[in-house]
Amino acid sequence: MISVNDNFLKLPGSYLFTEIAHRVAAYKEGNPQAQVIKMGIGDVTLPLPAACIMEMQKAICEMAHKESFHGYGPEQGYEFLRQAISDDYKQNGVSLAVDEIFVSDGSKSDCGNIGDIFSNSCKVALTDPVYPVYVDTNAMAGRAGDLLPNGQWSNLVYMPVTAANDFVPELPKEPVDLIYLCFPNNPTGTTLTKSQLKVFVDYAHKTGALILFDAAYEAFITEKDVPHSIFEIPEARDCAIEFRSFSKNAGFTGTRCGFTVIPHDVKAKGAKGEVVELNKLWLRRQCTKFNGTPYIIQRGAVAVYTPEGKAQVRQLVDYYLGNAKVIRESLLKAGFAVYGGVNGPYIWAKTPDNQTSWEFFDYLLKEKNIVTTPGVGFGPSGEGYIRFSSLGSRENTIEAMRRF
Ligand code: MLT
């Protein structure tokens, strides 16, 4: 019998959202009449922007003729989309070469796959609570050590983000190589100002660490002084990689498209001390393991950058932010301590009466027929919190809040 990658055996039984889906399915089976409202996984519910649909329809027609048919595309994405992305960054004062942008089938894949290009000896720091993909993929690679009874991994460095520190992580307390940051934050919905983010950039500079910056929720930023990209801080060009997504702004959760930015200035060293560009390694990785995002999807994504596309995306995001406002205000009125929901689609609330996250999750599912995400599923510091997603319909959001 062959041997498996033992690191997989150290993982909890199932991925957080799979576990929740199982519990909800079991409840629904026993209670088929229950009107269950989903505010758990951050999946969008409104249709794709019309501008994207039109471009995709045109692209489908192109696929029907041999003169305009597209087979394998460039693994790193078509030039038309990478150029549009680069032009968009320019409007925020960030200059990126087209070959510093890698289009993919979504930022979840990229956040997970990026670990391929780093040594297994890299020490990883991440916020707690945190998007579980960063933890689980490092555990699969063997960088996380062992899962301890307190829910932490023995080899990861945790930077708590809680009400006690206003959801602003402190710098790692020991030397680290990779720092995962997600702002606007999943799961807390909170964010960092430019000067707060610069503290991390300065730290990375000083110590030689690399920041893996997940900006999947940047479209939800409403407040000034909150950076949409880590590269708005010029010093980040040689110490950060950024992940972006079309999922939450343009509704591509099922259509799949995202991209990763790796400036040429980001370098690391090999075992013999040779200095290498991470951009080159990622290109090598993608060309070997990925055959590119479908042409039809990339044509849809490029429409996001047209004037019509931008206006339609704005409408989608404003709709969800409207839901977030409903959730925030209703929970506040009901006496909850509530965070987030102003620059991001998630609302993070303290559970009442010292209930654990799973206790309150079960109560909401069974008594109110509302699916949420238990805070502890994002890490030990999430214990005692619950996450609401605002990405559902307005009607369901209002109905769920009425049940409070
Ligand atoms: C979430 O609910 O945390 C997100 O939907 C996860 C994701 O985008 O993969």
mmCIF file of C-alpha atoms and ligand atoms in Angstrom:
data_model
loop_
_atom_site.group_PDB
_atom_site.id
_atom_site.type_symbol
_atom_site.label_atom_id
_atom_site.label_comp_id
_atom_site.label_asym_id
_atom_site.label_seq_id
_atom_site.Cartn_x
_atom_site.Cartn_y
_atom_site.Cartn_z
ATOM 1 C CA MET A 1 0.000 0.000 0.000
ATOM 2 C CA ILE A 2 1.314 3.455 -0.827
ATOM 3 C CA SER A 3 1.751 6.198 1.759
ATOM 4 C CA VAL A 4 -0.224 9.429 1.788
ATOM 5 C CA ASN A 5 0.907 12.973 2.548
ATOM 6 C CA ASP A 6 0.629 12.626 6.316
ATOM 7 C CA ASN A 7 0.045 16.341 6.726
ATOM 8 C CA PHE A 8 -3.498 15.820 5.452
ATOM 9 C CA LEU A 9 -4.155 13.498 8.362
ATOM 10 C CA LYS A 10 -3.408 16.300 10.795
ATOM 11 C CA LEU A 11 -6.249 18.440 9.408
ATOM 12 C CA PRO A 12 -9.671 18.589 11.048
ATOM 13 C CA GLY A 13 -12.199 16.232 9.381
ATOM 14 C CA SER A 14 -13.639 18.743 6.939
ATOM 15 C CA TYR A 15 -13.186 22.263 5.632
ATOM 16 C CA LEU A 16 -15.162 24.839 7.672
ATOM 17 C CA PHE A 17 -17.820 25.564 5.061
ATOM 18 C CA THR A 18 -18.228 21.868 4.241
ATOM 19 C CA GLU A 19 -18.886 21.164 7.920
ATOM 20 C CA ILE A 20 -21.497 23.928 8.048
ATOM 21 C CA ALA A 21 -23.161 22.655 4.849
ATOM 22 C CA HIS A 22 -23.405 19.163 6.430
ATOM 23 C CA ARG A 23 -25.041 20.530 9.600
ATOM 24 C CA VAL A 24 -27.509 22.620 7.595
ATOM 25 C CA ALA A 25 -28.365 19.692 5.296
ATOM 26 C CA ALA A 26 -28.969 17.433 8.330
ATOM 27 C CA TYR A 27 -31.225 20.041 9.949
ATOM 28 C CA LYS A 28 -33.193 20.569 6.734
ATOM 29 C CA GLU A 29 -33.680 16.850 6.289
ATOM 30 C CA GLY A 30 -35.296 16.611 9.698
ATOM 31 C CA ASN A 31 -37.224 19.887 9.247
ATOM 32 C CA PRO A 32 -38.230 20.103 5.592
ATOM 33 C CA GLN A 33 -40.760 22.875 6.288
ATOM 34 C CA ALA A 34 -38.165 25.237 7.812
ATOM 35 C CA GLN A 35 -37.569 28.455 5.854
ATOM 36 C CA VAL A 36 -33.809 28.497 6.283
ATOM 37 C CA ILE A 37 -32.024 31.745 5.401
ATOM 38 C CA LYS A 38 -28.351 31.468 4.458
ATOM 39 C CA MET A 39 -26.028 34.078 5.893
ATOM 40 C CA GLY A 40 -23.094 31.699 6.249
ATOM 41 C CA ILE A 41 -20.608 31.297 3.411
ATOM 42 C CA GLY A 42 -19.873 34.551 1.600
ATOM 43 C CA ASP A 43 -21.553 33.576 -1.631
ATOM 44 C CA VAL A 44 -23.179 36.277 -3.754
ATOM 45 C CA THR A 45 -26.805 36.022 -4.858
ATOM 46 C CA LEU A 46 -27.370 38.728 -7.486
ATOM 47 C CA PRO A 47 -26.784 37.875 -11.170
ATOM 48 C CA LEU A 48 -23.631 38.859 -13.045
ATOM 49 C CA PRO A 49 -23.461 42.453 -14.356
ATOM 50 C CA ALA A 50 -25.147 42.818 -17.754
ATOM 51 C CA ALA A 51 -21.890 44.136 -19.244
ATOM 52 C CA CYS A 52 -20.126 40.861 -18.296
ATOM 53 C CA ILE A 53 -22.969 38.714 -19.628
ATOM 54 C CA MET A 54 -22.894 40.524 -22.980
ATOM 55 C CA GLU A 55 -19.147 40.075 -23.350
ATOM 56 C CA MET A 56 -19.424 36.391 -22.433
ATOM 57 C CA GLN A 57 -22.215 35.873 -24.951
ATOM 58 C CA LYS A 58 -20.056 37.444 -27.665
ATOM 59 C CA ALA A 59 -17.176 35.223 -26.610
ATOM 60 C CA ILE A 60 -19.374 32.106 -26.824
ATOM 61 C CA CYS A 61 -20.285 33.067 -30.402
ATOM 62 C CA GLU A 62 -16.581 33.462 -31.202
ATOM 63 C CA MET A 63 -16.028 29.905 -29.987
ATOM 64 C CA ALA A 64 -18.548 28.706 -32.586
ATOM 65 C CA HIS A 65 -16.368 29.644 -35.570
ATOM 66 C CA LYS A 66 -12.978 28.286 -36.436
ATOM 67 C CA GLU A 67 -11.644 31.766 -37.340
ATOM 68 C CA SER A 68 -12.378 33.126 -33.859
ATOM 69 C CA PHE A 69 -12.165 29.925 -31.793
ATOM 70 C CA HIS A 70 -9.867 29.971 -28.735
ATOM 71 C CA GLY A 71 -8.132 26.870 -27.423
ATOM 72 C CA TYR A 72 -5.423 26.969 -24.766
ATOM 73 C CA GLY A 73 -4.756 30.564 -23.784
ATOM 74 C CA PRO A 74 -1.707 32.039 -22.073
ATOM 75 C CA GLU A 75 -1.439 30.437 -18.624
ATOM 76 C CA GLN A 76 -0.999 33.846 -17.004
ATOM 77 C CA GLY A 77 -4.089 35.332 -18.696
ATOM 78 C CA TYR A 78 -4.912 37.157 -21.908
ATOM 79 C CA GLU A 79 -3.164 40.465 -22.497
ATOM 80 C CA PHE A 80 -6.520 42.282 -22.923
ATOM 81 C CA LEU A 81 -7.510 41.511 -19.314
ATOM 82 C CA ARG A 82 -4.072 42.040 -17.785
ATOM 83 C CA GLN A 83 -3.784 45.403 -19.543
ATOM 84 C CA ALA A 84 -7.226 46.471 -18.267
ATOM 85 C CA ILE A 85 -6.206 45.464 -14.720
ATOM 86 C CA SER A 86 -2.935 47.368 -14.992
ATOM 87 C CA ASP A 87 -4.804 50.479 -16.268
ATOM 88 C CA ASP A 88 -7.239 50.201 -13.356
ATOM 89 C CA TYR A 89 -4.418 50.117 -10.794
ATOM 90 C CA LYS A 90 -2.930 53.206 -12.475
ATOM 91 C CA GLN A 91 -6.079 55.131 -11.546
ATOM 92 C CA ASN A 92 -5.214 54.487 -7.895
ATOM 93 C CA GLY A 93 -1.662 55.675 -8.499
ATOM 94 C CA VAL A 94 -0.161 52.164 -8.714
ATOM 95 C CA SER A 95 2.011 51.346 -11.688
ATOM 96 C CA LEU A 96 2.191 47.647 -12.613
ATOM 97 C CA ALA A 97 3.673 46.000 -15.689
ATOM 98 C CA VAL A 98 1.315 43.626 -17.470
ATOM 99 C CA ASP A 99 3.634 40.703 -16.738
ATOM 100 C CA GLU A 100 3.356 41.384 -13.010
ATOM 101 C CA ILE A 101 -0.331 40.335 -13.207
ATOM 102 C CA PHE A 102 -1.380 36.663 -13.300
ATOM 103 C CA VAL A 103 -5.024 35.914 -14.072
ATOM 104 C CA SER A 104 -6.415 32.771 -12.439
ATOM 105 C CA ASP A 105 -9.571 30.861 -11.609
ATOM 106 C CA GLY A 106 -9.992 32.788 -8.365
ATOM 107 C CA SER A 107 -8.041 34.086 -5.430
ATOM 108 C CA LYS A 108 -8.874 31.078 -3.247
ATOM 109 C CA SER A 109 -6.799 28.918 -5.588
ATOM 110 C CA ASP A 110 -3.982 31.451 -5.684
ATOM 111 C CA CYS A 111 -3.908 31.983 -1.910
ATOM 112 C CA GLY A 112 -3.688 28.224 -1.535
ATOM 113 C CA ASN A 113 -1.268 27.503 -4.375
ATOM 114 C CA ILE A 114 1.214 30.287 -3.667
ATOM 115 C CA GLY A 115 2.782 28.094 -0.990
ATOM 116 C CA ASP A 116 4.259 25.931 -3.781
ATOM 117 C CA ILE A 117 7.011 28.489 -4.397
ATOM 118 C CA PHE A 118 8.196 28.803 -0.785
ATOM 119 C CA SER A 119 10.477 26.579 1.223
ATOM 120 C CA ASN A 120 8.745 24.328 3.691
ATOM 121 C CA SER A 121 10.965 25.829 6.349
ATOM 122 C CA CYS A 122 9.310 29.262 6.009
ATOM 123 C CA LYS A 123 7.752 30.461 9.233
ATOM 124 C CA VAL A 124 4.190 31.656 8.684
ATOM 125 C CA ALA A 125 2.314 34.383 10.572
ATOM 126 C CA LEU A 126 -1.388 35.006 10.235
ATOM 127 C CA THR A 127 -4.176 36.821 11.969
ATOM 128 C CA ASP A 128 -6.491 34.971 14.328
ATOM 129 C CA PRO A 129 -9.342 34.667 13.319
ATOM 130 C CA VAL A 130 -8.380 34.116 9.686
ATOM 131 C CA TYR A 131 -9.646 32.789 6.332
ATOM 132 C CA PRO A 132 -9.089 29.036 6.847
ATOM 133 C CA VAL A 133 -7.491 28.533 3.418
ATOM 134 C CA TYR A 134 -4.217 30.108 4.600
ATOM 135 C CA VAL A 135 -4.028 27.763 7.583
ATOM 136 C CA ASP A 136 -5.152 24.562 5.914
ATOM 137 C CA THR A 137 -2.900 24.928 2.860
ATOM 138 C CA ASN A 138 0.140 25.558 5.039
ATOM 139 C CA ALA A 139 -0.832 22.550 7.144
ATOM 140 C CA MET A 140 -1.034 20.442 3.951
ATOM 141 C CA ALA A 141 2.459 21.607 3.012
ATOM 142 C CA GLY A 142 3.809 20.703 6.458
ATOM 143 C CA ARG A 143 4.560 24.268 7.527
ATOM 144 C CA ALA A 144 1.944 24.463 10.286
ATOM 145 C CA GLY A 145 3.240 21.744 12.624
ATOM 146 C CA ASP A 146 0.561 19.972 14.658
ATOM 147 C CA LEU A 147 -2.949 20.978 15.622
ATOM 148 C CA LEU A 148 -2.964 21.638 19.374
ATOM 149 C CA PRO A 149 -5.925 21.094 21.726
ATOM 150 C CA ASN A 150 -6.409 24.875 21.962
ATOM 151 C CA GLY A 151 -7.111 25.025 18.207
ATOM 152 C CA GLN A 152 -3.767 26.603 17.289
ATOM 153 C CA TRP A 153 -1.125 24.975 15.084
ATOM 154 C CA SER A 154 2.193 24.453 16.817
ATOM 155 C CA ASN A 155 4.358 26.055 14.123
ATOM 156 C CA LEU A 156 2.199 29.032 13.093
ATOM 157 C CA VAL A 157 2.592 32.493 14.570
ATOM 158 C CA TYR A 158 -0.783 33.999 15.480
ATOM 159 C CA MET A 159 -1.600 37.703 15.462
ATOM 160 C CA PRO A 160 -4.952 38.042 17.272
ATOM 161 C CA VAL A 161 -7.533 40.482 15.902
ATOM 162 C CA THR A 162 -10.192 41.026 18.546
ATOM 163 C CA ALA A 163 -12.250 43.811 20.054
ATOM 164 C CA ALA A 164 -9.439 44.206 22.613
ATOM 165 C CA ASN A 165 -7.024 45.507 19.957
ATOM 166 C CA ASP A 166 -9.689 47.135 17.800
ATOM 167 C CA PHE A 167 -9.087 44.393 15.204
ATOM 168 C CA VAL A 168 -5.653 45.812 14.373
ATOM 169 C CA PRO A 169 -3.077 43.009 14.548
ATOM 170 C CA GLU A 170 0.166 43.526 16.374
ATOM 171 C CA LEU A 171 3.410 42.688 14.598
ATOM 172 C CA PRO A 172 4.580 39.069 15.022
ATOM 173 C CA LYS A 173 6.383 38.520 18.289
ATOM 174 C CA GLU A 174 9.031 36.271 16.741
ATOM 175 C CA PRO A 175 10.866 36.268 13.390
ATOM 176 C CA VAL A 176 8.674 35.110 10.495
ATOM 177 C CA ASP A 177 9.039 34.745 6.723
ATOM 178 C CA LEU A 178 5.481 34.935 5.388
ATOM 179 C CA ILE A 179 2.720 37.172 6.737
ATOM 180 C CA TYR A 180 -0.850 36.657 5.525
ATOM 181 C CA LEU A 181 -3.011 39.770 5.748
ATOM 182 C CA CYS A 182 -6.582 40.077 4.466
ATOM 183 C CA PHE A 183 -8.037 43.601 4.495
ATOM 184 C CA PRO A 184 -10.898 44.405 4.378
ATOM 185 C CA ASN A 185 -10.866 41.422 6.640
ATOM 186 C CA ASN A 186 -12.520 38.096 6.309
ATOM 187 C CA PRO A 187 -14.055 37.198 8.764
ATOM 188 C CA THR A 188 -14.309 40.321 10.941
ATOM 189 C CA GLY A 189 -15.309 42.789 8.198
ATOM 190 C CA THR A 190 -12.937 45.339 9.746
ATOM 191 C CA THR A 191 -10.013 46.969 7.991
ATOM 192 C CA LEU A 192 -6.732 48.873 8.356
ATOM 193 C CA THR A 193 -5.904 52.458 7.501
ATOM 194 C CA LYS A 194 -2.983 53.145 5.222
ATOM 195 C CA SER A 195 -0.715 54.031 8.130
ATOM 196 C CA GLN A 196 -1.687 50.867 10.018
ATOM 197 C CA LEU A 197 -0.883 48.764 6.947
ATOM 198 C CA LYS A 198 2.383 50.645 6.469
ATOM 199 C CA VAL A 199 3.534 49.383 9.870
ATOM 200 C CA PHE A 200 3.499 45.872 8.363
ATOM 201 C CA VAL A 201 5.209 46.982 5.150
ATOM 202 C CA ASP A 202 7.960 48.675 7.164
ATOM 203 C CA TYR A 203 8.326 45.561 9.294
ATOM 204 C CA ALA A 204 8.597 43.338 6.207
ATOM 205 C CA HIS A 205 11.270 45.655 4.822
ATOM 206 C CA LYS A 206 13.253 45.619 8.018
ATOM 207 C CA THR A 207 13.080 41.879 8.542
ATOM 208 C CA GLY A 208 13.050 40.555 4.962
ATOM 209 C CA ALA A 209 9.600 38.994 5.392
ATOM 210 C CA LEU A 210 7.049 38.773 2.595
ATOM 211 C CA ILE A 211 3.421 39.948 2.963
ATOM 212 C CA LEU A 212 0.724 37.906 1.212
ATOM 213 C CA PHE A 213 -2.029 40.501 0.938
ATOM 214 C CA ASP A 214 -5.543 39.294 0.184
ATOM 215 C CA ALA A 215 -7.567 42.226 -1.173
ATOM 216 C CA ALA A 216 -10.589 40.187 -2.308
ATOM 217 C CA TYR A 217 -12.991 42.587 -0.590
ATOM 218 C CA GLU A 218 -11.473 45.928 -1.658
ATOM 219 C CA ALA A 219 -14.582 46.932 -3.657
ATOM 220 C CA PHE A 220 -16.499 47.230 -0.362
ATOM 221 C CA ILE A 221 -14.287 49.993 1.022
ATOM 222 C CA THR A 222 -16.364 53.077 1.735
ATOM 223 C CA GLU A 223 -14.069 55.039 4.036
ATOM 224 C CA LYS A 224 -11.247 57.293 2.957
ATOM 225 C CA ASP A 225 -7.742 56.432 4.088
ATOM 226 C CA VAL A 226 -8.355 52.685 3.661
ATOM 227 C CA PRO A 227 -6.011 51.333 0.977
ATOM 228 C CA HIS A 228 -7.564 49.320 -1.854
ATOM 229 C CA SER A 229 -4.177 47.827 -2.666
ATOM 230 C CA ILE A 230 -1.058 47.257 -0.581
ATOM 231 C CA PHE A 231 0.876 48.741 -3.503
ATOM 232 C CA GLU A 232 -0.602 52.143 -2.672
ATOM 233 C CA ILE A 233 2.282 52.019 -0.192
ATOM 234 C CA PRO A 234 5.221 52.310 -2.621
ATOM 235 C CA GLU A 235 7.641 50.428 -0.327
ATOM 236 C CA ALA A 236 5.440 47.306 -0.698
ATOM 237 C CA ARG A 237 6.700 46.735 -4.251
ATOM 238 C CA ASP A 238 9.546 44.553 -3.062
ATOM 239 C CA CYS A 239 7.931 42.866 -0.076
ATOM 240 C CA ALA A 240 4.329 42.041 -1.006
ATOM 241 C CA ILE A 241 2.183 39.868 -3.238
ATOM 242 C CA GLU A 242 -1.474 40.836 -3.718
ATOM 243 C CA PHE A 243 -4.495 38.625 -4.439
ATOM 244 C CA ARG A 244 -7.643 40.037 -6.044
ATOM 245 C CA SER A 245 -10.944 38.475 -6.966
ATOM 246 C CA PHE A 246 -13.895 39.134 -9.267
ATOM 247 C CA SER A 247 -16.122 37.067 -6.947
ATOM 248 C CA LYS A 248 -17.433 39.538 -4.430
ATOM 249 C CA ASN A 249 -17.484 42.699 -6.576
ATOM 250 C CA ALA A 250 -18.798 41.306 -9.887
ATOM 251 C CA GLY A 251 -20.435 38.114 -8.615
ATOM 252 C CA PHE A 252 -17.973 35.626 -10.144
ATOM 253 C CA THR A 253 -18.163 33.136 -7.226
ATOM 254 C CA GLY A 254 -19.499 30.486 -9.594
ATOM 255 C CA THR A 255 -17.832 31.816 -12.731
ATOM 256 C CA ARG A 256 -14.330 31.840 -11.208
ATOM 257 C CA CYS A 257 -11.819 34.530 -11.994
ATOM 258 C CA GLY A 258 -9.231 36.377 -9.945
ATOM 259 C CA PHE A 259 -5.641 37.499 -10.243
ATOM 260 C CA THR A 260 -2.381 37.765 -8.365
ATOM 261 C CA VAL A 261 0.118 40.599 -8.557
ATOM 262 C CA ILE A 262 3.808 39.811 -8.099
ATOM 263 C CA PRO A 263 6.072 42.782 -8.822
ATOM 264 C CA HIS A 264 9.474 41.929 -10.325
ATOM 265 C CA ASP A 265 11.106 43.549 -7.290
ATOM 266 C CA VAL A 266 9.887 40.792 -4.957
ATOM 267 C CA LYS A 267 12.842 38.460 -4.509
ATOM 268 C CA ALA A 268 13.855 35.569 -2.304
ATOM 269 C CA LYS A 269 16.831 33.253 -2.097
ATOM 270 C CA GLY A 270 17.480 29.638 -3.010
ATOM 271 C CA ALA A 271 19.340 27.114 -0.846
ATOM 272 C CA LYS A 272 22.668 28.112 -2.426
ATOM 273 C CA GLY A 273 22.030 31.757 -1.691
ATOM 274 C CA GLU A 274 21.098 32.658 -5.291
ATOM 275 C CA VAL A 275 18.537 35.483 -5.528
ATOM 276 C CA VAL A 276 15.399 34.715 -7.530
ATOM 277 C CA GLU A 277 12.369 36.721 -8.632
ATOM 278 C CA LEU A 278 9.157 35.271 -7.206
ATOM 279 C CA ASN A 279 7.387 36.481 -10.359
ATOM 280 C CA LYS A 280 9.480 34.008 -12.397
ATOM 281 C CA LEU A 281 8.819 31.141 -10.021
ATOM 282 C CA TRP A 282 5.075 31.762 -10.030
ATOM 283 C CA LEU A 283 5.063 31.923 -13.833
ATOM 284 C CA ARG A 284 6.911 28.606 -13.885
ATOM 285 C CA ARG A 285 4.437 27.129 -11.416
ATOM 286 C CA GLN A 286 1.362 28.352 -13.279
ATOM 287 C CA CYS A 287 2.643 27.233 -16.702
ATOM 288 C CA THR A 288 3.207 23.745 -15.283
ATOM 289 C CA LYS A 289 0.096 23.272 -13.159
ATOM 290 C CA PHE A 290 -2.529 25.584 -14.692
ATOM 291 C CA ASN A 291 -3.809 25.977 -18.240
ATOM 292 C CA GLY A 292 -5.372 29.388 -17.904
ATOM 293 C CA THR A 293 -8.803 30.784 -17.069
ATOM 294 C CA PRO A 294 -11.316 30.106 -19.858
ATOM 295 C CA TYR A 295 -11.389 32.735 -22.638
ATOM 296 C CA ILE A 296 -15.158 33.264 -22.162
ATOM 297 C CA ILE A 297 -14.684 34.033 -18.456
ATOM 298 C CA GLN A 298 -11.800 36.432 -19.066
ATOM 299 C CA ARG A 299 -13.917 38.299 -21.632
ATOM 300 C CA GLY A 300 -16.607 38.614 -18.986
ATOM 301 C CA ALA A 301 -14.056 39.851 -16.445
ATOM 302 C CA VAL A 302 -12.647 42.542 -18.718
ATOM 303 C CA ALA A 303 -16.140 44.074 -18.977
ATOM 304 C CA VAL A 304 -15.848 44.947 -15.268
ATOM 305 C CA TYR A 305 -13.451 47.734 -16.307
ATOM 306 C CA THR A 306 -15.761 49.356 -18.890
ATOM 307 C CA PRO A 307 -17.832 52.398 -17.828
ATOM 308 C CA GLU A 308 -21.042 50.299 -17.865
ATOM 309 C CA GLY A 309 -19.339 47.445 -16.034
ATOM 310 C CA LYS A 310 -18.001 49.787 -13.346
ATOM 311 C CA ALA A 311 -21.449 51.314 -12.794
ATOM 312 C CA GLN A 312 -23.094 47.880 -12.585
ATOM 313 C CA VAL A 313 -20.482 46.561 -10.145
ATOM 314 C CA ARG A 314 -20.998 49.666 -8.002
ATOM 315 C CA GLN A 315 -24.731 48.877 -7.887
ATOM 316 C CA LEU A 316 -24.081 45.288 -6.801
ATOM 317 C CA VAL A 317 -21.669 46.304 -4.077
ATOM 318 C CA ASP A 318 -23.969 49.090 -2.857
ATOM 319 C CA TYR A 319 -26.835 46.601 -2.638
ATOM 320 C CA TYR A 320 -24.801 44.271 -0.421
ATOM 321 C CA LEU A 321 -23.526 47.184 1.660
ATOM 322 C CA GLY A 322 -27.201 48.117 2.117
ATOM 323 C CA ASN A 323 -27.807 44.621 3.503
ATOM 324 C CA ALA A 324 -24.784 45.027 5.756
ATOM 325 C CA LYS A 325 -26.305 48.216 7.157
ATOM 326 C CA VAL A 326 -29.592 46.414 7.863
ATOM 327 C CA ILE A 327 -27.716 43.635 9.695
ATOM 328 C CA ARG A 328 -25.503 45.997 11.672
ATOM 329 C CA GLU A 329 -28.339 48.226 12.780
ATOM 330 C CA SER A 330 -30.688 45.368 13.660
ATOM 331 C CA LEU A 331 -28.055 43.571 15.717
ATOM 332 C CA LEU A 332 -27.058 46.770 17.481
ATOM 333 C CA LYS A 333 -30.694 47.412 18.279
ATOM 334 C CA ALA A 334 -30.975 43.868 19.635
ATOM 335 C CA GLY A 335 -28.087 44.649 21.981
ATOM 336 C CA PHE A 336 -25.229 42.814 20.264
ATOM 337 C CA ALA A 337 -21.654 44.090 20.125
ATOM 338 C CA VAL A 338 -21.160 44.390 16.365
ATOM 339 C CA TYR A 339 -18.118 45.009 14.164
ATOM 340 C CA GLY A 340 -17.421 45.289 10.422
ATOM 341 C CA GLY A 341 -19.986 45.705 7.691
ATOM 342 C CA VAL A 342 -18.868 49.223 6.726
ATOM 343 C CA ASN A 343 -15.873 48.459 4.496
ATOM 344 C CA GLY A 344 -16.644 44.794 3.921
ATOM 345 C CA PRO A 345 -19.567 42.399 3.452
ATOM 346 C CA TYR A 346 -19.165 40.580 6.785
ATOM 347 C CA ILE A 347 -20.616 41.500 10.153
ATOM 348 C CA TRP A 348 -18.871 40.080 13.183
ATOM 349 C CA ALA A 349 -20.944 39.917 16.348
ATOM 350 C CA LYS A 350 -20.251 38.833 19.907
ATOM 351 C CA THR A 351 -22.431 35.904 20.946
ATOM 352 C CA PRO A 352 -24.834 36.669 23.833
ATOM 353 C CA ASP A 353 -24.560 35.225 27.343
ATOM 354 C CA ASN A 354 -21.065 33.867 26.790
ATOM 355 C CA GLN A 355 -22.333 31.182 24.418
ATOM 356 C CA THR A 356 -19.673 29.463 22.348
ATOM 357 C CA SER A 357 -19.694 30.152 18.622
ATOM 358 C CA TRP A 358 -21.059 26.677 17.818
ATOM 359 C CA GLU A 359 -23.721 26.886 20.543
ATOM 360 C CA PHE A 360 -24.986 30.150 19.096
ATOM 361 C CA PHE A 361 -24.672 28.814 15.536
ATOM 362 C CA ASP A 362 -26.897 25.849 16.509
ATOM 363 C CA TYR A 363 -29.365 28.116 18.302
ATOM 364 C CA LEU A 364 -29.693 30.387 15.261
ATOM 365 C CA LEU A 365 -30.064 27.424 12.914
ATOM 366 C CA LYS A 366 -32.617 25.554 14.979
ATOM 367 C CA GLU A 367 -34.575 28.360 16.630
ATOM 368 C CA LYS A 368 -34.382 31.117 14.012
ATOM 369 C CA ASN A 369 -33.594 29.079 10.893
ATOM 370 C CA ILE A 370 -30.661 31.342 10.073
ATOM 371 C CA VAL A 371 -27.326 29.954 8.880
ATOM 372 C CA THR A 372 -24.290 31.899 10.068
ATOM 373 C CA THR A 373 -20.611 31.034 10.413
ATOM 374 C CA PRO A 374 -19.243 30.275 13.900
ATOM 375 C CA GLY A 375 -16.342 32.591 14.681
ATOM 376 C CA VAL A 376 -14.223 29.815 16.183
ATOM 377 C CA GLY A 377 -14.158 28.145 12.763
ATOM 378 C CA PHE A 378 -11.772 30.940 11.743
ATOM 379 C CA GLY A 379 -9.407 30.364 14.654
ATOM 380 C CA PRO A 380 -9.330 30.226 18.447
ATOM 381 C CA SER A 381 -9.636 34.020 18.846
ATOM 382 C CA GLY A 382 -12.938 33.805 16.957
ATOM 383 C CA GLU A 383 -14.483 31.873 19.842
ATOM 384 C CA GLY A 384 -17.496 33.710 21.195
ATOM 385 C CA TYR A 385 -18.204 35.458 17.897
ATOM 386 C CA ILE A 386 -20.519 34.728 14.985
ATOM 387 C CA ARG A 387 -20.226 35.955 11.373
ATOM 388 C CA PHE A 388 -23.104 37.139 9.197
ATOM 389 C CA SER A 389 -22.696 37.508 5.441
ATOM 390 C CA SER A 390 -24.516 40.401 3.770
ATOM 391 C CA LEU A 391 -24.292 38.832 0.318
ATOM 392 C CA GLY A 392 -27.853 37.452 0.334
ATOM 393 C CA SER A 393 -31.023 39.065 -0.971
ATOM 394 C CA ARG A 394 -32.473 42.165 0.706
ATOM 395 C CA GLU A 395 -35.748 40.331 1.419
ATOM 396 C CA ASN A 396 -33.984 37.473 3.193
ATOM 397 C CA THR A 397 -31.753 39.864 5.093
ATOM 398 C CA ILE A 398 -34.737 41.824 6.375
ATOM 399 C CA GLU A 399 -36.639 38.643 7.211
ATOM 400 C CA ALA A 400 -33.652 37.181 9.089
ATOM 401 C CA MET A 401 -33.254 40.349 11.113
ATOM 402 C CA ARG A 402 -36.990 40.409 11.846
ATOM 403 C CA ARG A 403 -36.533 36.987 13.470
ATOM 404 C CA PHE A 404 -34.239 38.605 16.033
HETATM 405 C C1 MLT B 1 -16.211 33.020 3.082
HETATM 406 O O1 MLT B 1 -17.385 32.835 3.333
HETATM 407 O O2 MLT B 1 -15.348 33.160 3.949
HETATM 408 C C2 MLT B 1 -15.818 33.093 1.656
HETATM 409 O O3 MLT B 1 -16.909 32.868 0.836
HETATM 410 C C3 MLT B 1 -14.808 32.154 1.357
HETATM 411 C C4 MLT B 1 -14.311 32.267 -0.023
HETATM 412 O O4 MLT B 1 -14.411 33.306 -0.677
HETATM 413 O O5 MLT B 1 -13.755 31.282 -0.452
#
